[in-house]
PDB file of C-alpha atoms in Angstrom:
ATOM      1  CA  MET A 288     -23.886 -19.907 -12.281  1.00  0.00           C
ATOM      2  CA  SER A 289     -27.080 -21.446 -13.592  1.00  0.00           C
ATOM      3  CA  ASN A 290     -26.718 -19.589 -16.911  1.00  0.00           C
ATOM      4  CA  PHE A 291     -23.321 -21.158 -17.591  1.00  0.00           C
ATOM      5  CA  GLY A 292     -23.969 -24.666 -16.276  1.00  0.00           C
ATOM      6  CA  PHE A 293     -22.298 -24.487 -12.856  1.00  0.00           C
ATOM      7  CA  SER A 294     -24.182 -25.916  -9.887  1.00  0.00           C
ATOM      8  CA  ASP A 295     -21.807 -26.414  -6.933  1.00  0.00           C
ATOM      9  CA  LEU A 296     -22.204 -23.240  -4.868  1.00  0.00           C
ATOM     10  CA  ARG A 297     -20.433 -23.068  -1.518  1.00  0.00           C
ATOM     11  CA  LEU A 298     -20.865 -20.149   0.853  1.00  0.00           C
ATOM     12  CA  VAL A 299     -18.684 -19.180   3.797  1.00  0.00           C
ATOM     13  CA  ASN A 300     -20.657 -17.510   6.588  1.00  0.00           C
ATOM     14  CA  PRO A 301     -23.319 -15.981   4.290  1.00  0.00           C
ATOM     15  CA  TYR A 302     -25.374 -13.046   5.535  1.00  0.00           C
ATOM     16  CA  GLU A 303     -28.531 -14.971   6.359  1.00  0.00           C
ATOM     17  CA  PRO A 304     -31.226 -12.322   5.698  1.00  0.00           C
ATOM     18  CA  SER A 305     -29.909 -11.640   2.178  1.00  0.00           C
ATOM     19  CA  PHE A 306     -29.264 -15.328   1.499  1.00  0.00           C
ATOM     20  CA  ARG A 307     -32.824 -16.297   2.412  1.00  0.00           C
ATOM     21  CA  GLU A 308     -34.170 -13.520   0.180  1.00  0.00           C
ATOM     22  CA  ALA A 309     -31.936 -14.606  -2.718  1.00  0.00           C
ATOM     23  CA  ARG A 310     -33.441 -18.099  -2.637  1.00  0.00           C
ATOM     24  CA  SER A 311     -36.434 -16.704  -4.498  1.00  0.00           C
ATOM     25  CA  ALA A 312     -34.307 -15.537  -7.452  1.00  0.00           C
ATOM     26  CA  VAL A 313     -35.923 -16.437 -10.785  1.00  0.00           C
ATOM     27  CA  GLY A 314     -34.509 -19.686 -12.197  1.00  0.00           C
ATOM     28  CA  ALA A 315     -31.970 -20.116  -9.409  1.00  0.00           C
ATOM     29  CA  SER A 316     -34.045 -21.556  -6.563  1.00  0.00           C
ATOM     30  CA  GLY A 317     -32.720 -25.096  -7.086  1.00  0.00           C
ATOM     31  CA  LEU A 318     -29.083 -24.012  -7.081  1.00  0.00           C
ATOM     32  CA  LEU A 319     -29.536 -21.881  -3.965  1.00  0.00           C
ATOM     33  CA  THR A 320     -31.539 -24.540  -2.141  1.00  0.00           C
ATOM     34  CA  HIS A 321     -28.699 -27.033  -2.581  1.00  0.00           C
ATOM     35  CA  ALA A 322     -25.920 -24.529  -1.840  1.00  0.00           C
ATOM     36  CA  LYS A 323     -23.600 -25.682   0.944  1.00  0.00           C
ATOM     37  CA  GLU A 324     -22.768 -23.420   3.871  1.00  0.00           C
ATOM     38  CA  HIS A 325     -19.384 -23.559   5.611  1.00  0.00           C
ATOM     39  CA  LYS A 326     -17.832 -21.754   8.557  1.00  0.00           C
ATOM     40  CA  THR A 327     -14.336 -21.374   7.051  1.00  0.00           C
ATOM     41  CA  VAL A 328     -12.643 -21.225   3.644  1.00  0.00           C
ATOM     42  CA  PRO A 329     -10.448 -24.312   4.334  1.00  0.00           C
ATOM     43  CA  GLU A 330     -13.597 -26.303   5.125  1.00  0.00           C
ATOM     44  CA  ALA A 331     -15.329 -25.118   1.941  1.00  0.00           C
ATOM     45  CA  VAL A 332     -12.465 -26.073  -0.400  1.00  0.00           C
ATOM     46  CA  ALA A 333     -11.175 -29.176   1.409  1.00  0.00           C
ATOM     47  CA  ASP A 334     -11.928 -31.611  -1.456  1.00  0.00           C
ATOM     48  CA  CYS A 335     -10.528 -29.390  -4.243  1.00  0.00           C
ATOM     49  CA  THR A 336      -7.159 -29.984  -5.912  1.00  0.00           C
ATOM     50  CA  LEU A 337      -6.887 -26.387  -7.145  1.00  0.00           C
ATOM     51  CA  VAL A 338      -8.071 -23.250  -5.330  1.00  0.00           C
ATOM     52  CA  VAL A 339      -8.022 -19.962  -7.251  1.00  0.00           C
ATOM     53  CA  GLY A 340      -8.698 -16.596  -5.626  1.00  0.00           C
ATOM     54  CA  THR A 341     -10.082 -13.627  -7.538  1.00  0.00           C
ATOM     55  CA  THR A 342      -8.710 -10.116  -7.062  1.00  0.00           C
ATOM     56  CA  ALA A 343      -8.427  -6.845  -8.932  1.00  0.00           C
ATOM     57  CA  GLY A 344      -4.720  -6.973  -8.059  1.00  0.00           C
ATOM     58  CA  ARG A 345      -4.553  -3.250  -7.342  1.00  0.00           C
ATOM     59  CA  ASN A 346      -3.520  -1.353  -4.223  1.00  0.00           C
ATOM     60  CA  ARG A 347      -2.410  -4.456  -2.321  1.00  0.00           C
ATOM     61  CA  GLU A 348       0.722  -6.560  -2.056  1.00  0.00           C
ATOM     62  CA  LEU A 349       0.118  -9.945  -3.669  1.00  0.00           C
ATOM     63  CA  ARG A 350       2.239 -12.918  -2.636  1.00  0.00           C
ATOM     64  CA  GLN A 351       1.087 -15.468  -5.206  1.00  0.00           C
ATOM     65  CA  ARG A 352       1.212 -15.658  -8.963  1.00  0.00           C
ATOM     66  CA  LEU A 353      -1.444 -13.495 -10.613  1.00  0.00           C
ATOM     67  CA  ARG A 354      -2.951 -14.706 -13.897  1.00  0.00           C
ATOM     68  CA  THR A 355      -5.355 -12.866 -16.171  1.00  0.00           C
ATOM     69  CA  LEU A 356      -8.707 -14.516 -16.831  1.00  0.00           C
ATOM     70  CA  PRO A 357      -7.948 -15.884 -20.346  1.00  0.00           C
ATOM     71  CA  GLU A 358      -4.726 -17.551 -19.176  1.00  0.00           C
ATOM     72  CA  GLY A 359      -6.182 -18.707 -15.878  1.00  0.00           C
ATOM     73  CA  ALA A 360      -9.285 -20.194 -17.516  1.00  0.00           C
ATOM     74  CA  ARG A 361      -7.103 -22.480 -19.657  1.00  0.00           C
ATOM     75  CA  VAL A 362      -5.312 -23.785 -16.555  1.00  0.00           C
ATOM     76  CA  ILE A 363      -8.591 -24.295 -14.690  1.00  0.00           C
ATOM     77  CA  ARG A 364     -10.245 -26.149 -17.593  1.00  0.00           C
ATOM     78  CA  LYS A 365      -7.265 -28.503 -17.777  1.00  0.00           C
ATOM     79  CA  GLN A 366      -7.356 -29.152 -14.034  1.00  0.00           C
ATOM     80  CA  LEU A 367     -11.104 -29.871 -14.155  1.00  0.00           C
ATOM     81  CA  ALA A 368     -10.332 -32.992 -16.184  1.00  0.00           C
ATOM     82  CA  SER A 369      -8.790 -34.651 -13.129  1.00  0.00           C
ATOM     83  CA  GLY A 370     -10.155 -32.967 -10.026  1.00  0.00           C
ATOM     84  CA  ARG A 371     -12.351 -30.343  -8.393  1.00  0.00           C
ATOM     85  CA  VAL A 372     -11.484 -26.660  -8.734  1.00  0.00           C
ATOM     86  CA  ALA A 373     -12.679 -23.880  -6.433  1.00  0.00           C
ATOM     87  CA  VAL A 374     -12.871 -20.277  -7.615  1.00  0.00           C
ATOM     88  CA  LEU A 375     -13.168 -17.943  -4.631  1.00  0.00           C
ATOM     89  CA  PHE A 376     -14.998 -14.613  -4.732  1.00  0.00           C
ATOM     90  CA  GLY A 377     -14.957 -12.200  -1.822  1.00  0.00           C
ATOM     91  CA  SER A 378     -17.653  -9.901  -0.509  1.00  0.00           C
ATOM     92  CA  GLU A 379     -18.962  -6.986  -2.557  1.00  0.00           C
ATOM     93  CA  LYS A 380     -17.271  -4.381  -0.354  1.00  0.00           C
ATOM     94  CA  ARG A 381     -13.978  -5.944   0.733  1.00  0.00           C
ATOM     95  CA  GLY A 382     -13.165  -8.810  -1.617  1.00  0.00           C
ATOM     96  CA  LEU A 383     -10.951 -11.592  -0.272  1.00  0.00           C
ATOM     97  CA  SER A 384      -8.767 -11.005   2.792  1.00  0.00           C
ATOM     98  CA  ASN A 385      -5.065 -11.854   2.938  1.00  0.00           C
ATOM     99  CA  GLU A 386      -5.989 -14.878   5.029  1.00  0.00           C
ATOM    100  CA  ASP A 387      -8.484 -16.031   2.368  1.00  0.00           C
ATOM    101  CA  LEU A 388      -5.841 -15.608  -0.329  1.00  0.00           C
ATOM    102  CA  SER A 389      -3.329 -17.662   1.665  1.00  0.00           C
ATOM    103  CA  TYR A 390      -5.469 -20.758   0.967  1.00  0.00           C
ATOM    104  CA  CYS A 391      -5.207 -20.233  -2.807  1.00  0.00           C
ATOM    105  CA  HIS A 392      -2.689 -21.819  -5.174  1.00  0.00           C
ATOM    106  CA  TRP A 393      -2.676 -18.714  -7.361  1.00  0.00           C
ATOM    107  CA  LEU A 394      -4.810 -15.648  -8.127  1.00  0.00           C
ATOM    108  CA  LEU A 395      -6.999 -14.544 -11.020  1.00  0.00           C
ATOM    109  CA  ARG A 396      -7.999 -11.122 -12.284  1.00  0.00           C
ATOM    110  CA  ILE A 397     -10.323  -9.877 -14.988  1.00  0.00           C
ATOM    111  CA  PRO A 398      -8.455  -7.513 -17.345  1.00  0.00           C
ATOM    112  CA  THR A 399     -10.516  -4.327 -16.960  1.00  0.00           C
ATOM    113  CA  SER A 400      -9.939  -0.729 -18.003  1.00  0.00           C
ATOM    114  CA  GLU A 401      -7.479   1.263 -15.890  1.00  0.00           C
ATOM    115  CA  THR A 402      -9.928   4.165 -15.789  1.00  0.00           C
ATOM    116  CA  HIS A 403     -12.790   2.039 -14.439  1.00  0.00           C
ATOM    117  CA  PRO A 404     -11.360  -1.188 -13.000  1.00  0.00           C
ATOM    118  CA  SER A 405     -14.047  -2.185 -10.492  1.00  0.00           C
ATOM    119  CA  MET A 406     -16.872  -4.624 -11.208  1.00  0.00           C
ATOM    120  CA  ASN A 407     -19.644  -5.674  -8.894  1.00  0.00           C
ATOM    121  CA  LEU A 408     -19.656  -9.225  -7.586  1.00  0.00           C
ATOM    122  CA  GLY A 409     -22.407 -10.537  -9.862  1.00  0.00           C
ATOM    123  CA  GLN A 410     -20.691  -9.174 -12.981  1.00  0.00           C
ATOM    124  CA  ALA A 411     -17.323 -10.622 -11.964  1.00  0.00           C
ATOM    125  CA  VAL A 412     -18.784 -14.087 -11.368  1.00  0.00           C
ATOM    126  CA  ALA A 413     -20.636 -14.033 -14.693  1.00  0.00           C
ATOM    127  CA  VAL A 414     -17.562 -12.971 -16.691  1.00  0.00           C
ATOM    128  CA  CYS A 415     -15.351 -15.624 -15.071  1.00  0.00           C
ATOM    129  CA  LEU A 416     -17.874 -18.433 -15.557  1.00  0.00           C
ATOM    130  CA  TYR A 417     -18.509 -17.429 -19.168  1.00  0.00           C
ATOM    131  CA  GLU A 418     -14.786 -17.679 -19.885  1.00  0.00           C
ATOM    132  CA  LEU A 419     -14.668 -21.121 -18.278  1.00  0.00           C
ATOM    133  CA  ALA A 420     -17.759 -22.378 -20.109  1.00  0.00           C
ATOM    134  CA  ARG A 421     -17.074 -21.036 -23.596  1.00  0.00           C
ATOM    135  CA  ASP A 422     -14.470 -23.672 -24.479  1.00  0.00           C
ATOM    136  CA  THR A 423     -15.381 -27.104 -23.176  1.00  0.00           C
ATOM    137  CA  LYS A 424     -12.820 -29.004 -25.279  1.00  0.00           C
ATOM    138  CA  VAL A 425     -10.440 -29.959 -22.525  1.00  0.00           C
ATOM    139  CA  ILE A 426      -7.634 -32.213 -23.721  1.00  0.00           C
ATOM    140  CA  ALA A 427      -6.018 -33.649 -20.636  1.00  0.00           C
ATOM    141  CA  LYS A 428      -5.145 -37.128 -19.488  1.00  0.00           C
ATOM    142  CA  PRO A 429      -5.882 -38.069 -15.886  1.00  0.00           C
ATOM    143  CA  GLU A 430      -2.807 -37.599 -13.770  1.00  0.00           C
ATOM    144  CA  LYS A 431      -0.996 -40.735 -12.639  1.00  0.00           C
ATOM    145  CA  GLU A 432      -0.514 -39.281  -9.154  1.00  0.00           C
ATOM    146  CA  ARG A 433      -3.502 -37.719  -7.475  1.00  0.00           C
ATOM    147  CA  VAL A 434      -2.827 -34.109  -6.542  1.00  0.00           C
ATOM    148  CA  ALA A 435      -3.237 -33.312  -2.851  1.00  0.00           C
ATOM    149  CA  THR A 436      -6.581 -31.710  -2.043  1.00  0.00           C
ATOM    150  CA  ALA A 437      -6.859 -28.335  -0.352  1.00  0.00           C
ATOM    151  CA  GLY A 438      -7.861 -30.132   2.825  1.00  0.00           C
ATOM    152  CA  GLU A 439      -4.712 -32.270   2.783  1.00  0.00           C
ATOM    153  CA  ILE A 440      -2.536 -29.217   2.127  1.00  0.00           C
ATOM    154  CA  TYR A 441      -4.280 -27.301   4.911  1.00  0.00           C
ATOM    155  CA  ARG A 442      -3.574 -30.087   7.444  1.00  0.00           C
ATOM    156  CA  LEU A 443       0.038 -30.323   6.282  1.00  0.00           C
ATOM    157  CA  ALA A 444       0.580 -26.564   6.547  1.00  0.00           C
ATOM    158  CA  ALA A 445      -1.153 -26.378   9.941  1.00  0.00           C
ATOM    159  CA  THR A 446       1.088 -29.155  11.291  1.00  0.00           C
ATOM    160  CA  LEU A 447       4.228 -27.514   9.887  1.00  0.00           C
ATOM    161  CA  PHE A 448       3.219 -24.225  11.495  1.00  0.00           C
ATOM    162  CA  GLU A 449       2.724 -25.991  14.828  1.00  0.00           C
ATOM    163  CA  VAL A 450       6.205 -27.549  14.535  1.00  0.00           C
ATOM    164  CA  LEU A 451       7.665 -24.100  13.836  1.00  0.00           C
ATOM    165  CA  ARG A 452       5.757 -22.594  16.764  1.00  0.00           C
ATOM    166  CA  VAL A 453       6.877 -25.263  19.250  1.00  0.00           C
ATOM    167  CA  SER A 454      10.478 -25.044  18.006  1.00  0.00           C
ATOM    168  CA  GLY A 455      10.557 -21.312  18.759  1.00  0.00           C
ATOM    169  CA  TYR A 456      10.813 -20.215  15.115  1.00  0.00           C
ATOM    170  CA  VAL A 457       7.503 -18.326  15.207  1.00  0.00           C
ATOM    171  CA  LYS A 458       7.575 -14.934  16.895  1.00  0.00           C
ATOM    172  CA  PRO A 459       4.309 -14.355  18.830  1.00  0.00           C
ATOM    173  CA  ARG A 460       3.683 -10.930  17.285  1.00  0.00           C
ATOM    174  CA  ALA A 461       4.128 -12.297  13.758  1.00  0.00           C
ATOM    175  CA  ALA A 462       2.274 -15.592  14.251  1.00  0.00           C
ATOM    176  CA  LYS A 463      -0.644 -14.767  11.951  1.00  0.00           C
ATOM    177  CA  VAL A 464       1.589 -13.535   9.133  1.00  0.00           C
ATOM    178  CA  THR A 465       3.861 -16.584   9.480  1.00  0.00           C
ATOM    179  CA  GLU A 466       0.865 -18.925   9.378  1.00  0.00           C
ATOM    180  CA  GLU A 467      -0.317 -17.341   6.107  1.00  0.00           C
ATOM    181  CA  LYS A 468       3.205 -17.633   4.662  1.00  0.00           C
ATOM    182  CA  VAL A 469       3.302 -21.343   5.514  1.00  0.00           C
ATOM    183  CA  GLN A 470      -0.102 -21.900   3.880  1.00  0.00           C
ATOM    184  CA  ARG A 471       1.082 -20.167   0.684  1.00  0.00           C
ATOM    185  CA  LEU A 472       4.375 -22.071   0.692  1.00  0.00           C
ATOM    186  CA  MET A 473       2.656 -25.466   0.869  1.00  0.00           C
ATOM    187  CA  ARG A 474       0.408 -24.608  -2.069  1.00  0.00           C
ATOM    188  CA  ARG A 475       3.360 -23.609  -4.256  1.00  0.00           C
ATOM    189  CA  LEU A 476       5.003 -27.024  -3.840  1.00  0.00           C
ATOM    190  CA  ASP A 477       2.437 -28.931  -5.967  1.00  0.00           C
ATOM    191  CA  ILE A 478       2.485 -31.977  -3.678  1.00  0.00           C
ATOM    192  CA  SER A 479       0.782 -35.276  -4.510  1.00  0.00           C
ATOM    193  CA  SER A 480      -1.729 -36.801  -2.117  1.00  0.00           C
ATOM    194  CA  ASP A 481       0.626 -39.675  -1.248  1.00  0.00           C
ATOM    195  CA  ASP A 482       3.545 -37.317  -0.578  1.00  0.00           C
ATOM    196  CA  SER A 483       1.371 -35.102   1.616  1.00  0.00           C
ATOM    197  CA  GLU A 484       0.563 -38.091   3.833  1.00  0.00           C
ATOM    198  CA  ILE A 485       4.270 -38.990   4.116  1.00  0.00           C
ATOM    199  CA  LEU A 486       5.250 -35.424   5.012  1.00  0.00           C
ATOM    200  CA  LEU A 487       2.375 -35.152   7.478  1.00  0.00           C
ATOM    201  CA  GLY A 488       3.584 -38.305   9.234  1.00  0.00           C
ATOM    202  CA  MET A 489       7.127 -36.923   9.431  1.00  0.00           C
ATOM    203  CA  LEU A 490       5.967 -33.605  10.861  1.00  0.00           C
ATOM    204  CA  ARG A 491       3.715 -35.266  13.428  1.00  0.00           C
ATOM    205  CA  GLN A 492       6.658 -37.382  14.609  1.00  0.00           C
ATOM    206  CA  ILE A 493       8.849 -34.275  14.911  1.00  0.00           C
ATOM    207  CA  LEU A 494       6.067 -32.476  16.792  1.00  0.00           C
ATOM    208  CA  TRP A 495       5.657 -35.417  19.153  1.00  0.00           C
ATOM    209  CA  LYS A 496       9.402 -35.422  19.831  1.00  0.00           C
ATOM    210  CA  PHE A 497       9.372 -31.694  20.595  1.00  0.00           C
ATOM    211  CA  LYS A 498       6.503 -32.090  23.027  1.00  0.00           C
ATOM    212  CA  GLN A 499       8.256 -35.016  24.709  1.00  0.00           C
ATOM    213  CA  GLY A 500      11.290 -32.806  25.200  1.00  0.00           C
ATOM    214  CA  GLY A 501      13.473 -35.090  23.091  1.00  0.00           C
TER     215      GLY A 501
END
């Protein structure tokens, strides 16, 4: 991150012994000292208008659009002109879970060789950040309507899921899967901040009515 000019590092439940040891990394002590720790992914990306998950895209069923790094980097650079962007990387062993991916607007993969597709975490981060940093000429006008942040979308999706649960739509055994589907659905709609507040108000009124038995 420091090599390519990125400084906003956010960690979700980092493994403390390794994290403390990493703080002594040459040239990176400042970045690691100011890194922010969060308990959940939604909390970590709450102020971002675009959340992109990284995946090799192999041996798993993906439910969002998958872009290659060159294409995805162009979209991210454009979005950076008007808001914060989060690029999520999973653990070295397991990557991002389906739940983690449900909080993403779309997914990104590095085009690697079919015969040797895997990269370690450090390499993957470096390649992605290089691609983002190599072309800083972003031509984009600020959007007239502010795009809803990940936090606003998360609250909207959580409220919609609660409405569906109270209405009887959600089957108990499939609750987790349905919740992830609702999170993905909300992110595909490209809602503005103002519209998210209107929809949230509507859903809260519906939820209140359900709970009142009306």
